[in-house]
Short mmCIF file of N, CA and C in Angstrom, two decimals:
data_model
loop_
_atom_site.label_atom_id
_atom_site.label_comp_id
_atom_site.label_asym_id
_atom_site.label_seq_id
_atom_site.Cartn_x
_atom_site.Cartn_y
_atom_site.Cartn_z
N MET A 22 -7.56 152.41 -30.44
CA MET A 22 -7.67 152.24 -31.92
C MET A 22 -8.95 152.90 -32.42
N CYS A 23 -10.01 152.88 -31.59
CA CYS A 23 -11.30 153.41 -32.00
C CYS A 23 -11.30 154.95 -32.04
N ARG A 24 -10.21 155.53 -31.51
CA ARG A 24 -10.16 157.03 -31.42
C ARG A 24 -9.41 157.59 -32.65
N LEU A 25 -9.10 156.84 -33.63
CA LEU A 25 -8.31 157.34 -34.75
C LEU A 25 -9.12 158.39 -35.53
N THR A 26 -10.33 157.99 -35.92
CA THR A 26 -11.14 158.93 -36.64
C THR A 26 -12.59 158.75 -36.19
N SER A 27 -13.47 159.73 -36.50
CA SER A 27 -14.83 159.62 -36.13
C SER A 27 -15.53 158.56 -36.94
N ASN A 28 -15.14 158.37 -38.23
CA ASN A 28 -15.80 157.28 -38.98
C ASN A 28 -15.40 155.92 -38.49
N PHE A 29 -14.16 155.76 -38.14
CA PHE A 29 -13.72 154.51 -37.58
C PHE A 29 -14.41 154.25 -36.24
N ASN A 30 -14.52 155.31 -35.45
CA ASN A 30 -15.27 155.17 -34.13
C ASN A 30 -16.65 154.67 -34.38
N GLN A 31 -17.34 155.06 -35.40
CA GLN A 31 -18.70 154.60 -35.70
C GLN A 31 -18.59 153.16 -35.99
N LEU A 32 -17.64 152.68 -36.69
CA LEU A 32 -17.50 151.24 -37.00
C LEU A 32 -17.26 150.48 -35.77
N CYS A 33 -16.50 151.06 -34.84
CA CYS A 33 -16.22 150.37 -33.58
C CYS A 33 -17.42 150.22 -32.72
N GLN A 34 -18.32 151.14 -32.88
CA GLN A 34 -19.53 151.04 -32.06
C GLN A 34 -20.43 149.98 -32.61
N ASP A 35 -20.28 149.63 -33.82
CA ASP A 35 -21.04 148.49 -34.42
C ASP A 35 -20.09 147.45 -34.87
N LYS A 36 -19.50 146.72 -33.90
CA LYS A 36 -18.47 145.77 -34.27
C LYS A 36 -18.99 144.66 -35.11
N SER A 37 -20.19 144.28 -34.93
CA SER A 37 -20.68 143.17 -35.76
C SER A 37 -20.80 143.59 -37.19
N LEU A 38 -21.18 144.77 -37.53
CA LEU A 38 -21.21 145.24 -38.88
C LEU A 38 -19.84 145.39 -39.44
N PHE A 39 -18.84 145.91 -38.61
CA PHE A 39 -17.48 146.01 -39.05
C PHE A 39 -16.90 144.69 -39.38
N ALA A 40 -17.18 143.70 -38.50
CA ALA A 40 -16.64 142.38 -38.74
C ALA A 40 -17.26 141.76 -40.00
N THR A 41 -18.52 141.97 -40.16
CA THR A 41 -19.23 141.44 -41.35
C THR A 41 -18.60 142.09 -42.64
N HIS A 42 -18.34 143.32 -42.66
CA HIS A 42 -17.82 144.07 -43.78
C HIS A 42 -16.41 143.45 -44.11
N ILE A 43 -15.60 143.29 -43.08
CA ILE A 43 -14.24 142.65 -43.32
C ILE A 43 -14.40 141.23 -43.85
N MET A 44 -15.29 140.43 -43.31
CA MET A 44 -15.33 139.05 -43.74
C MET A 44 -15.85 138.98 -45.19
N GLN A 45 -16.74 139.86 -45.59
CA GLN A 45 -17.24 139.83 -46.93
C GLN A 45 -16.12 140.25 -47.86
N ASN A 46 -15.25 141.17 -47.49
CA ASN A 46 -14.12 141.51 -48.34
C ASN A 46 -13.12 140.39 -48.45
N ILE A 47 -12.92 139.68 -47.29
CA ILE A 47 -11.99 138.55 -47.37
C ILE A 47 -12.48 137.46 -48.22
N ASP A 48 -13.82 137.21 -48.09
CA ASP A 48 -14.37 136.11 -48.89
C ASP A 48 -14.32 136.46 -50.42
N THR A 49 -14.45 137.66 -50.72
CA THR A 49 -14.37 138.08 -52.10
C THR A 49 -12.91 137.87 -52.59
N ILE A 50 -12.01 138.35 -51.79
CA ILE A 50 -10.61 138.15 -52.25
C ILE A 50 -10.18 136.70 -52.39
N ILE A 51 -10.62 135.87 -51.40
CA ILE A 51 -10.31 134.48 -51.46
C ILE A 51 -10.99 133.80 -52.58
N ASP A 52 -12.26 134.24 -52.89
CA ASP A 52 -12.98 133.65 -53.97
C ASP A 52 -12.32 133.93 -55.29
N LYS A 53 -11.69 135.10 -55.45
CA LYS A 53 -10.98 135.47 -56.67
C LYS A 53 -9.71 134.68 -56.80
N ASN A 54 -9.01 134.47 -55.70
CA ASN A 54 -7.68 133.79 -55.70
C ASN A 54 -7.87 132.24 -55.73
N LYS A 55 -8.86 131.81 -55.03
CA LYS A 55 -9.15 130.30 -54.94
C LYS A 55 -10.56 130.04 -55.26
N PRO A 56 -11.02 130.09 -56.49
CA PRO A 56 -12.45 129.96 -56.85
C PRO A 56 -13.01 128.57 -56.43
N HIS A 57 -12.14 127.59 -56.23
CA HIS A 57 -12.64 126.26 -55.95
C HIS A 57 -12.60 125.98 -54.44
N SER A 58 -12.19 126.94 -53.67
CA SER A 58 -12.10 126.69 -52.18
C SER A 58 -13.44 127.06 -51.60
N THR A 59 -13.73 126.46 -50.44
CA THR A 59 -14.99 126.75 -49.76
C THR A 59 -14.62 127.18 -48.39
N ILE A 60 -15.37 128.17 -47.84
CA ILE A 60 -15.12 128.75 -46.54
C ILE A 60 -16.33 128.68 -45.71
N SER A 61 -16.27 128.13 -44.50
CA SER A 61 -17.40 128.07 -43.58
C SER A 61 -16.99 128.79 -42.32
N ILE A 62 -17.92 129.63 -41.94
CA ILE A 62 -17.67 130.46 -40.73
C ILE A 62 -18.76 130.21 -39.64
#
């Protein structure tokens, strides 16, 4: 999967940054859909 593109490969090399980016996006989406919900990770 990490061999799809050079940019994606860079993300795979820093999995913690990639995961953080995804989680931030998910939190933003959930916050818009469920503003009263709380998420703890």
